[in-house]
Coordinates of C-alpha atoms and ligand atoms in Angstrom, one line a residue:
X26 CA 178.9 65.6 34.7
X27 CA 182.0 63.6 33.1
X28 CA 183.2 60.7 34.9
X29 CA 186.2 58.8 33.4
X30 CA 184.9 59.9 29.9
X31 CA 181.9 58.5 30.3
X32 CA 178.9 61.4 30.0
X33 CA 175.7 61.2 32.2
X34 CA 172.9 63.3 30.4
X35 CA 171.3 65.0 33.0
X36 CA 169.5 68.1 30.9
X37 CA 169.6 68.4 26.9
X38 CA 168.4 71.9 25.2
X39 CA 167.9 73.0 21.6
X40 CA 168.3 75.6 19.7
X41 CA 165.3 75.8 17.0
X42 CA 161.5 75.7 18.2
X43 CA 160.7 74.7 14.7
X44 CA 159.2 71.6 12.8
X45 CA 162.2 69.5 13.7
X46 CA 163.3 70.9 17.4
X47 CA 159.4 71.0 19.0
X48 CA 159.0 67.1 18.0
X49 CA 162.2 65.6 18.0
X50 CA 163.1 67.3 21.3
X51 CA 159.1 66.6 22.7
X52 CA 159.5 62.9 21.8
X53 CA 162.6 62.5 24.0
X54 CA 161.2 64.7 27.0
X55 CA 158.1 62.0 26.4
X56 CA 160.4 58.8 26.8
X57 CA 163.5 60.2 28.6
X58 CA 161.6 61.4 31.7
X59 CA 164.6 61.6 33.9
X60 CA 166.1 63.9 31.1
X61 CA 165.2 67.7 31.4
X62 CA 164.4 69.2 27.2
X63 CA 164.5 72.9 27.0
X64 CA 163.5 74.2 23.6
X65 CA 165.4 77.7 23.0
X66 CA 164.0 80.2 20.5
X67 CA 165.4 83.8 19.2
X68 CA 161.5 84.1 18.1
X69 CA 159.0 85.0 20.8
X70 CA 156.3 84.3 19.1
X71 CA 156.9 81.4 18.3
X72 CA 157.5 80.3 22.4
X73 CA 154.5 81.7 23.4
X74 CA 152.5 79.6 21.2
X75 CA 154.1 76.6 22.6
X76 CA 153.2 77.6 25.5
X77 CA 149.7 78.4 24.7
X78 CA 147.5 76.2 27.3
X79 CA 145.3 75.9 24.2
X80 CA 147.0 73.1 22.1
X81 CA 145.1 73.9 19.4
X82 CA 147.6 77.1 18.7
X83 CA 150.7 75.1 18.9
X84 CA 152.8 76.5 15.9
X85 CA 153.4 73.0 14.5
X86 CA 150.0 70.7 13.5
X87 CA 151.5 67.1 13.4
X88 CA 149.1 64.4 14.0
X89 CA 149.5 63.0 18.3
X90 CA 151.9 65.7 18.7
X91 CA 149.5 68.1 21.3
X92 CA 149.2 64.6 23.3
X93 CA 152.6 64.3 23.8
X94 CA 153.0 67.9 24.8
X95 CA 150.2 67.7 26.9
X96 CA 152.0 65.2 29.5
X97 CA 155.5 66.8 29.1
X98 CA 155.5 70.4 29.3
X99 CA 156.7 71.8 32.3
X100 CA 157.0 68.4 33.4
X101 CA 160.7 67.6 32.2
X102 CA 159.8 70.1 28.7
X103 CA 160.2 74.0 29.0
X104 CA 159.9 76.1 25.5
X105 CA 162.0 79.3 26.2
X106 CA 163.6 82.2 24.3
X107 CA 166.3 82.5 27.4
X108 CA 169.0 80.7 25.0
X109 CA 172.1 81.5 27.1
X110 CA 170.6 80.0 30.6
X111 CA 169.6 76.6 28.5
X112 CA 173.4 76.7 26.7
X113 CA 174.9 77.3 30.2
X114 CA 172.8 74.4 32.1
X115 CA 172.9 71.7 29.7
X116 CA 175.0 68.6 28.8
X117 CA 174.3 68.1 25.2
X118 CA 173.3 70.5 22.6
X119 CA 171.7 70.3 20.1
X120 CA 170.9 72.9 17.1
X121 CA 167.9 72.4 14.8
X122 CA 168.3 75.6 12.6
X123 CA 166.3 76.6 10.1
X124 CA 169.4 75.8 7.2
X125 CA 167.7 78.3 3.6
X126 CA 169.4 78.1 0.2
X127 CA 171.4 81.3 0.5
X128 CA 169.3 84.3 -1.5
X129 CA 173.1 86.7 -2.0
X130 CA 176.6 86.5 -2.4
X131 CA 178.4 83.1 -3.8
X132 CA 176.8 79.9 -3.7
X133 CA 173.5 81.9 -4.3
X134 CA 170.6 80.4 -4.9
X135 CA 172.5 77.1 -4.1
X136 CA 174.3 76.3 -1.4
X137 CA 173.4 76.3 2.1
X138 CA 172.9 79.8 4.5
X139 CA 174.4 78.2 7.3
X140 CA 174.2 82.1 9.6
X141 CA 172.1 80.4 12.0
X142 CA 174.7 77.5 12.5
X143 CA 176.8 80.2 12.9
X144 CA 175.6 81.7 15.6
X145 CA 174.7 78.8 17.4
X146 CA 177.5 77.6 17.4
X147 CA 179.2 81.3 18.5
X148 CA 176.3 81.3 21.6
X149 CA 177.8 77.8 22.5
X150 CA 181.8 78.6 22.7
X151 CA 179.9 82.0 25.1
X152 CA 177.5 80.4 27.2
X153 CA 178.9 76.6 27.9
X154 CA 180.0 76.4 31.1
X155 CA 181.6 72.5 31.0
X156 CA 182.8 69.3 28.7
X157 CA 179.4 69.7 26.0
X158 CA 178.8 67.7 23.5
X159 CA 177.1 69.5 20.5
X160 CA 174.5 67.6 17.9
X161 CA 174.3 68.5 14.2
X162 CA 170.5 68.3 13.9
X163 CA 169.8 71.0 11.1
X164 CA 170.4 69.0 7.3
X165 CA 173.7 71.4 6.5
X166 CA 176.2 71.0 4.0
X167 CA 179.3 68.0 3.9
X168 CA 182.1 69.1 6.4
X169 CA 179.8 71.9 8.2
X170 CA 181.4 70.6 11.7
X171 CA 184.3 71.7 11.0
X172 CA 183.0 74.9 10.8
X173 CA 181.1 74.3 14.2
X174 CA 184.3 72.6 15.7
X175 CA 186.3 76.0 14.8
X176 CA 184.0 78.0 16.1
X177 CA 184.0 76.3 19.4
X178 CA 187.5 75.8 19.9
X179 CA 188.9 79.0 18.8
X180 CA 186.5 81.5 19.3
X181 CA 187.7 84.8 21.1
X182 CA 184.6 83.8 23.4
X183 CA 185.0 79.7 24.2
X184 CA 185.9 79.4 27.8
X185 CA 189.4 77.8 28.3
X186 CA 188.6 74.9 30.3
X187 CA 185.8 73.8 28.3
X188 CA 185.3 71.2 25.8
X189 CA 183.1 70.2 23.1
X190 CA 181.9 67.2 21.0
X191 CA 180.8 67.5 17.8
X192 CA 177.9 65.5 16.3
X193 CA 176.3 65.0 13.7
X194 CA 172.8 63.7 14.0
X195 CA 170.5 64.3 11.0
X196 CA 166.6 64.2 11.5
X197 CA 165.1 62.0 8.8
X198 CA 161.2 62.7 10.1
X199 CA 158.6 63.6 7.4
X200 CA 156.3 66.2 8.6
X201 CA 152.8 64.7 9.2
X202 CA 154.3 61.5 10.3
X203 CA 156.8 63.4 12.1
X204 CA 155.5 61.1 15.7
X205 CA 155.7 58.2 14.3
X206 CA 158.6 58.3 12.3
X207 CA 160.1 59.3 15.5
X208 CA 158.8 56.5 17.4
X209 CA 159.4 53.7 15.0
X210 CA 162.4 55.3 12.7
X211 CA 163.9 53.6 9.9
X212 CA 167.2 54.1 11.4
X213 CA 169.0 56.8 13.8
X214 CA 172.6 57.9 12.7
X215 CA 175.2 59.4 14.8
X216 CA 178.5 60.3 13.1
X217 CA 181.1 61.8 15.5
X218 CA 184.9 61.1 16.6
X219 CA 184.3 60.7 20.4
X220 CA 183.1 56.9 20.8
X221 CA 182.2 58.1 24.8
X222 CA 179.5 60.9 23.1
X223 CA 178.1 59.0 20.2
X224 CA 177.6 56.4 23.4
X225 CA 176.3 59.2 25.2
X226 CA 173.7 60.0 22.5
X227 CA 173.1 56.3 21.6
X228 CA 172.1 55.7 24.9
X229 CA 169.4 58.2 24.5
X230 CA 167.9 56.6 21.5
X231 CA 167.6 53.3 22.7
X232 CA 165.8 54.1 25.4
X233 CA 163.1 53.1 23.0
X234 CA 164.4 52.4 20.1
X235 CA 166.3 49.3 19.2
X236 CA 170.3 49.3 19.3
X237 CA 170.6 47.5 15.9
X238 CA 168.7 50.5 14.3
X239 CA 171.2 53.2 15.6
X240 CA 173.9 53.2 12.6
X241 CA 177.6 55.4 14.3
X242 CA 179.4 56.5 11.6
X243 CA 182.0 59.1 10.8
X244 CA 180.9 62.4 10.9
X245 CA 181.3 63.4 6.7
X246 CA 178.7 59.9 6.1
X247 CA 176.3 61.3 8.8
X248 CA 175.8 64.7 7.1
X249 CA 176.0 63.1 3.0
X250 CA 173.9 60.8 3.7
X251 CA 171.5 63.1 4.7
X252 CA 171.2 64.9 1.7
X253 CA 171.7 62.2 -0.4
X254 CA 168.4 60.6 1.4
X255 CA 166.6 63.6 0.4
X256 CA 168.0 63.6 -3.2
X257 CA 167.1 60.2 -3.8
X258 CA 163.4 60.5 -2.3
X259 CA 162.9 63.5 -4.8
X260 CA 164.6 61.9 -7.4
X261 CA 161.7 59.3 -7.6
X262 CA 158.9 61.7 -7.1
X263 CA 160.8 63.4 -10.2
X264 CA 160.8 60.1 -11.8
X265 CA 157.1 58.9 -11.2
X266 CA 155.8 62.1 -12.2
X267 CA 157.5 61.8 -15.5
X268 CA 155.5 58.3 -16.0
X269 CA 152.4 60.0 -15.2
X270 CA 152.7 61.9 -18.0
X271 CA 153.1 59.1 -20.4
X272 CA 150.7 57.3 -19.6
X273 CA 147.5 60.7 -19.7
X274 CA 149.3 60.2 -23.0
X275 CA 149.1 56.5 -24.1
X276 CA 146.1 55.0 -21.6
X277 CA 148.6 53.1 -18.9
X278 CA 147.3 53.8 -16.0
X279 CA 149.7 55.0 -13.8
X280 CA 148.5 53.1 -10.1
X281 CA 148.8 49.9 -12.2
X282 CA 152.2 51.2 -13.4
X283 CA 153.5 52.3 -10.1
X284 CA 152.3 49.3 -8.4
X285 CA 153.8 46.7 -11.0
X286 CA 157.5 48.4 -10.4
X287 CA 156.9 49.1 -6.5
X288 CA 155.9 45.2 -6.1
X289 CA 159.8 44.5 -7.3
X290 CA 161.6 44.9 -3.9
X291 CA 164.3 45.9 -5.6
X292 CA 162.5 49.7 -6.3
X293 CA 159.9 49.1 -3.1
X294 CA 156.1 49.9 -3.1
X295 CA 156.8 53.3 -0.9
X296 CA 157.1 57.0 -2.4
X297 CA 155.5 56.5 -5.9
X298 CA 152.2 58.4 -5.6
X299 CA 152.6 61.0 -8.4
X300 CA 151.3 64.5 -7.9
X301 CA 152.1 68.1 -8.4
X302 CA 155.9 68.1 -8.3
X303 CA 157.0 67.5 -4.4
X304 CA 156.9 70.2 -1.7
X305 CA 158.3 70.7 1.9
X306 CA 161.3 72.9 2.8
X307 CA 163.6 70.3 2.7
X308 CA 163.5 68.7 -1.1
X309 CA 164.6 71.1 -3.2
X310 CA 167.1 73.0 -0.9
X311 CA 168.8 70.1 -0.2
X312 CA 169.5 69.4 -3.7
X313 CA 170.1 73.0 -4.4
X314 CA 172.7 72.0 -1.6
X315 CA 174.2 68.6 -3.1
X316 CA 174.1 70.7 -7.0
X317 CA 176.3 73.6 -5.3
X318 CA 178.8 70.9 -3.0
X319 CA 179.2 69.2 -6.9
X320 CA 180.2 71.7 -8.2
X321 CA 182.7 72.8 -5.7
X322 CA 184.3 69.5 -6.0
X323 CA 184.7 70.2 -9.8
X324 CA 182.2 67.8 -10.3
X325 CA 179.9 69.1 -12.9
X326 CA 178.4 66.3 -14.3
X327 CA 176.4 65.2 -11.1
X328 CA 175.6 68.7 -10.1
X329 CA 173.8 68.4 -14.3
X330 CA 172.5 65.0 -13.1
X331 CA 170.9 66.6 -10.3
X332 CA 169.5 69.4 -11.7
X333 CA 166.8 67.2 -13.7
X334 CA 165.2 66.0 -10.4
X335 CA 164.6 69.9 -10.0
X336 CA 163.6 70.7 -13.8
X337 CA 161.0 67.8 -13.8
X338 CA 159.8 69.0 -10.4
X339 CA 158.8 72.8 -11.9
X340 CA 157.9 71.6 -15.2
X341 CA 155.1 69.5 -13.5
X342 CA 153.2 72.5 -12.1
X343 CA 153.9 73.9 -14.8
X344 CA 152.1 72.0 -16.6
X345 CA 149.3 71.7 -14.8
X346 CA 149.0 75.1 -15.1
X347 CA 148.8 75.2 -18.4
X348 CA 146.4 72.2 -18.3
X349 CA 144.2 73.9 -16.9
X350 CA 143.8 77.0 -18.7
X351 CA 143.3 74.9 -21.7
X352 CA 140.6 72.9 -20.3
X353 CA 139.1 76.1 -19.6
X354 CA 139.2 77.3 -23.1
X355 CA 142.3 79.8 -22.5
X356 CA 141.1 82.2 -20.6
X357 CA 140.8 82.0 -16.4
X358 CA 139.9 86.0 -16.4
X359 CA 136.8 86.3 -14.4
X360 CA 136.7 82.7 -13.5
X361 CA 136.4 82.0 -9.9
X362 CA 138.1 78.5 -8.9
X363 CA 138.5 76.4 -5.8
X364 CA 141.4 76.2 -5.0
X365 CA 141.2 72.4 -2.8
X366 CA 144.6 72.4 -0.7
X367 CA 147.5 74.8 0.3
X368 CA 149.8 72.4 2.8
X369 CA 152.6 71.1 0.9
X370 CA 150.7 67.4 2.2
X371 CA 148.2 66.2 4.2
X372 CA 148.8 66.4 7.7
X373 CA 150.6 69.7 8.3
X374 CA 150.1 73.6 8.3
X375 CA 153.4 73.5 6.4
X376 CA 153.5 75.5 3.7
X377 CA 157.1 75.6 2.3
X378 CA 157.4 75.4 -1.0
X379 CA 154.2 73.7 -1.4
X380 CA 153.4 73.4 -5.1
X381 CA 149.8 74.9 -4.3
X382 CA 152.0 78.3 -4.6
X383 CA 153.3 78.1 -8.3
X384 CA 150.4 76.8 -9.5
X385 CA 148.3 79.9 -7.5
X386 CA 150.4 82.0 -8.7
X387 CA 150.1 80.6 -12.0
X388 CA 146.7 81.0 -12.6
X389 CA 145.9 84.6 -11.2
X390 CA 148.7 85.5 -13.8
X391 CA 146.2 84.4 -15.8
X392 CA 143.3 86.7 -13.9
X393 CA 141.4 84.2 -12.3
X394 CA 139.8 85.0 -9.1
X395 CA 141.0 81.6 -6.8
X396 CA 138.8 80.9 -3.1
X397 CA 141.6 78.4 -1.2
X398 CA 140.2 76.1 1.2
X399 CA 142.5 74.1 3.7
X400 CA 141.9 73.0 7.5
X401 CA 144.9 73.8 8.2
X402 CA 146.3 76.6 6.6
X403 CA 145.5 80.0 7.6
X404 CA 144.8 83.1 5.3
X405 CA 147.8 85.8 6.3
X406 CA 150.2 82.3 5.8
X407 CA 148.7 82.0 1.9
X408 CA 148.9 85.8 1.0
X409 CA 152.2 86.3 2.7
X410 CA 152.8 82.9 -0.1
X411 CA 151.5 84.2 -2.7
X412 CA 152.7 88.1 -1.8
X413 CA 149.3 89.7 -1.6
X414 CA 149.0 93.1 -0.5
X415 CA 145.7 92.2 1.5
X416 CA 145.2 95.9 2.4
X417 CA 144.8 96.6 -1.0
X418 CA 140.9 95.9 -2.7
X419 CA 142.3 94.3 -5.5
X420 CA 144.3 91.2 -4.4
X421 CA 141.5 90.7 -1.7
X422 CA 138.7 90.6 -4.9
X423 CA 141.2 88.1 -6.2
X424 CA 142.2 85.5 -3.6
X425 CA 139.8 84.4 -0.4
X426 CA 140.2 82.0 2.1
X427 CA 137.1 79.9 2.5
X428 CA 136.0 78.3 5.7
X429 CA 134.4 75.5 4.0
X430 CA 134.9 73.3 0.9
X431 CA 131.4 74.6 -0.3
X432 CA 131.9 77.9 0.0
X433 CA 134.9 77.4 -2.1
X434 CA 133.1 75.7 -4.9
X435 CA 129.7 78.1 -4.3
X436 CA 129.7 79.1 -8.4
X437 CA 133.0 78.5 -9.4
X438 CA 134.1 76.8 -13.4
X439 CA 136.8 74.8 -11.5
X440 CA 138.2 73.2 -8.6
X441 CA 141.5 71.6 -8.4
X442 CA 142.9 69.4 -5.4
X443 CA 146.5 70.1 -4.5
X444 CA 146.6 68.6 -0.9
X445 CA 145.6 65.1 0.1
X446 CA 143.8 65.8 2.9
X447 CA 141.2 63.4 4.4
X448 CA 138.0 64.9 3.8
X449 CA 138.8 65.4 0.4
X450 CA 138.7 61.5 -0.1
X451 CA 134.8 61.9 1.4
X452 CA 133.8 65.0 -0.7
X453 CA 129.8 64.3 -1.8
X454 CA 130.6 66.4 -5.1
X455 CA 126.7 65.3 -6.5
X456 CA 126.0 68.1 -3.9
X457 CA 128.9 70.6 -4.4
X458 CA 128.9 70.1 -7.7
X459 CA 125.0 71.7 -8.3
X460 CA 126.4 74.9 -7.0
X461 CA 129.5 75.0 -9.6
X462 CA 129.1 77.6 -13.1
X463 CA 129.3 75.0 -16.1
X464 CA 130.6 73.8 -17.6
X465 CA 132.7 72.8 -14.6
X466 CA 135.8 71.1 -14.0
X467 CA 137.4 68.9 -11.5
X468 CA 141.3 68.8 -11.5
X469 CA 142.3 66.3 -9.2
X470 CA 145.7 66.4 -9.1
X471 CA 146.1 63.8 -5.6
X472 CA 144.5 61.6 -7.0
X473 CA 141.8 61.2 -4.7
X474 CA 138.6 61.5 -6.5
X475 CA 136.5 57.7 -7.0
X476 CA 135.9 57.5 -10.6
X477 CA 132.5 56.4 -10.0
X478 CA 131.1 59.1 -7.2
X479 CA 131.1 61.5 -10.1
X480 CA 130.7 59.8 -13.7
X481 CA 126.6 60.1 -13.5
X482 CA 127.3 64.2 -12.9
X483 CA 127.5 66.9 -15.4
X484 CA 130.8 67.9 -14.6
X485 CA 134.3 66.9 -16.1
X486 CA 137.1 65.3 -14.8
X487 CA 140.3 65.6 -15.6
X488 CA 142.9 62.8 -13.2
X489 CA 146.8 63.2 -12.9
X490 CA 148.3 60.0 -14.6
X491 CA 145.1 58.9 -16.0
X492 CA 144.3 58.7 -20.0
X493 CA 140.4 58.2 -19.8
X494 CA 140.4 61.5 -18.1
X495 CA 142.9 63.5 -20.1
Ligands
LIG517 P1 162.2 76.3 11.6 O1 162.0 77.3 10.3 O2 160.8 75.0 11.3 O3 162.8 76.0 12.8 C1 163.8 76.5 12.3 C2 163.9 77.3 14.4 O4 165.2 77.9 14.6 C3 163.5 79.3 13.6 O5 161.8 78.7 15.0 C4 163.8 80.2 13.7 O6 163.5 80.9 14.7 C5 164.9 79.5 14.8 N1 166.2 80.2 15.1 C6 167.1 80.3 13.7 N2 168.3 80.8 14.4 C7 168.1 80.7 15.7 C8 169.1 81.2 16.5 N3 170.9 81.6 16.7 N4 168.9 81.1 18.1 C9 167.6 80.1 18.7 N5 166.2 80.2 18.1 C10 167.0 80.1 15.9 O7 163.2 74.5 10.7 P2 162.8 72.8 10.2 O8 162.0 73.3 9.5 O9 162.5 72.5 11.9 O10 164.2 72.2 9.7 C11 165.7 72.6 10.7 C12 166.3 72.1 10.4 O11 166.2 70.8 10.4 C13 166.8 72.7 8.8 O12 167.7 72.1 8.3 C14 165.9 71.2 8.2 O13 166.4 71.3 6.5 C15 166.4 70.4 9.1 N6 164.8 68.9 8.9 C16 163.7 69.3 8.3 C17 162.6 68.7 8.3 C18 161.3 69.3 8.1 O14 160.6 68.5 8.0 N7 161.2 69.8 9.0 C19 162.9 67.0 8.6 C20 164.8 66.6 8.9 C21 165.7 68.4 8.7
LIG518 C1 161.1 64.9 3.6 C2 161.7 63.4 3.9 O1 160.8 62.5 3.4 C3 162.3 63.1 5.0 O2 162.8 61.9 5.7 C4 163.0 64.2 5.5 O3 163.7 64.2 6.7 C5 162.6 66.4 5.4 O4 161.8 65.5 4.0 C6 163.5 67.1 5.6 O5 164.8 66.7 5.4 O6 163.0 67.5 5.5 P1 158.7 66.1 3.9 O7 159.7 66.9 3.1 O8 158.2 66.3 5.4 O9 160.4 65.1 4.8 O10 157.8 65.2 3.2 P2 157.4 63.6 2.3 O11 156.9 62.9 2.8 O12 158.4 63.6 1.7 O13 156.6 65.2 1.0 C7 157.4 65.6 0.4 C8 157.0 66.0 -0.6 O14 156.7 65.2 -1.8 C9 155.1 66.7 -0.9 O15 154.9 67.5 -1.1 C10 154.6 65.2 -0.9 O16 153.6 65.4 -1.1 C11 155.1 64.8 -2.1 N1 154.9 63.1 -2.5 C12 155.6 62.5 -1.4 C13 154.4 62.6 -3.8 O17 154.1 63.7 -3.8 N2 154.6 61.6 -3.6 C14 154.6 60.6 -2.7 O18 154.6 59.2 -2.8 C15 155.6 61.2 -1.6

């Protein structure tokens, strides 16, 4: 496998078949037909869905993913629960398991829970049979490579003749655009110590990515850059969301302001869409991680600084919830509210940390009956997120999942748009508003409604960021 310190990669495996492991490995298999790629996970149901003949059932919905899976699956791309044999037979092993926020013990609520990463390192120490490159794909705190190295090289289980080379290769894809992000990344970051191991990973990416975009750094820079990138992106969103509130009270137009500032190349035009607060599995947990790290190193002012980004995000969700209650005369008891969109953004079935969760919980608390429509999120998922007792009759009446926009809006007192699904841009409001109970409201938190389509209807409109509709 390794000659003169040059690594020849014939087979790779990835531990963790989630939103990152699945799409990233599919892309490597798609582009590097001479490499065998195996994706493994402890979760049996998830693996059976990755192997499902019906591509509609893949556990991750991502535009363009099913085409790639159908081309590569069972050729050079396989999904299995056989972690031991996948590790034994691979030259390079990616760790793409979840790294949630710790829920108890030291650092609870802020630090990363690294038990899944640790468990992967222990499995690799136990089963890897030869020299192996281990790649951190999960987002982890700075210095995690040290922990992985210690486990790999000092574990009782570690085979005496095995040598390990740990690399950091954080993933920057965003859900909903994962395939395009993997095809045309802004950059690929590889942090490591061993030149030959770095080159082996770089060679894989350079099959389809310009070498100039492949950045090679030390391990700690690579680990810290990932947390920093997410923190900076989230900070932009909290910033623009504070400005949306100022626009609502002053008459400035949030789109005009965003355009005006975004045309300054130093600021840039992307990631300036205001909304109901950012969601997703990573921004909050990665900023919490940065806050914990800052405190750990005694940098308390730095921790306070980043905390504000999260506070503003919570504030945006709360102010929208309160505003809905106020517009509906301070009372939501027995009122029906249509919730349009539950995923944390469009083009994904992921609801982790979706703003819709907090906003829906606030409305339920006020006594509202919710009819939730999302084209890709199941009621099972919604019920789990809202802690519903689905067996209990009461909760069943309070929240239901609608099969269509029409069903969701029928007799509703209000509709709240929380995800920017394409189909919401094309709603024929004149048809649906008829069936709403008057006086009816639409709360557009994602700027999807063209106001000219609604001006003449007997319906009230609130649009986040616009004084005219406040
Ligand atoms: P996920 O929860 O979708 O998938 C993680 C998978 O790992 C799960 O299926 C779980 O069963 C499996 N797993 C956990 N421990 C295991 C073990 N010991 N052996 C085998 N399988 C195990 O998570 P995700 O969204 O794919 O994120 C993975 C990592 O990538 C996280 O660190 C995250 O911060 C980072 N990341 C995520 C995104 C994103 O958009 N979701 C983007 C960039 C980076
Ligand atoms: C984010 C980063 O964009 C990825 O680079 C990173 O790899 C990933 O986190 C991660 O580490 O997990 P993701 O969370 O999948 O990706 O999706 P984003 O497009 O960043 O959206 C996050 C949230 O911000 C969503 O709720 C979205 O609606 C919101 N958002 C995004 C806005 O409100 N306005 C915008 O202009 C952009």
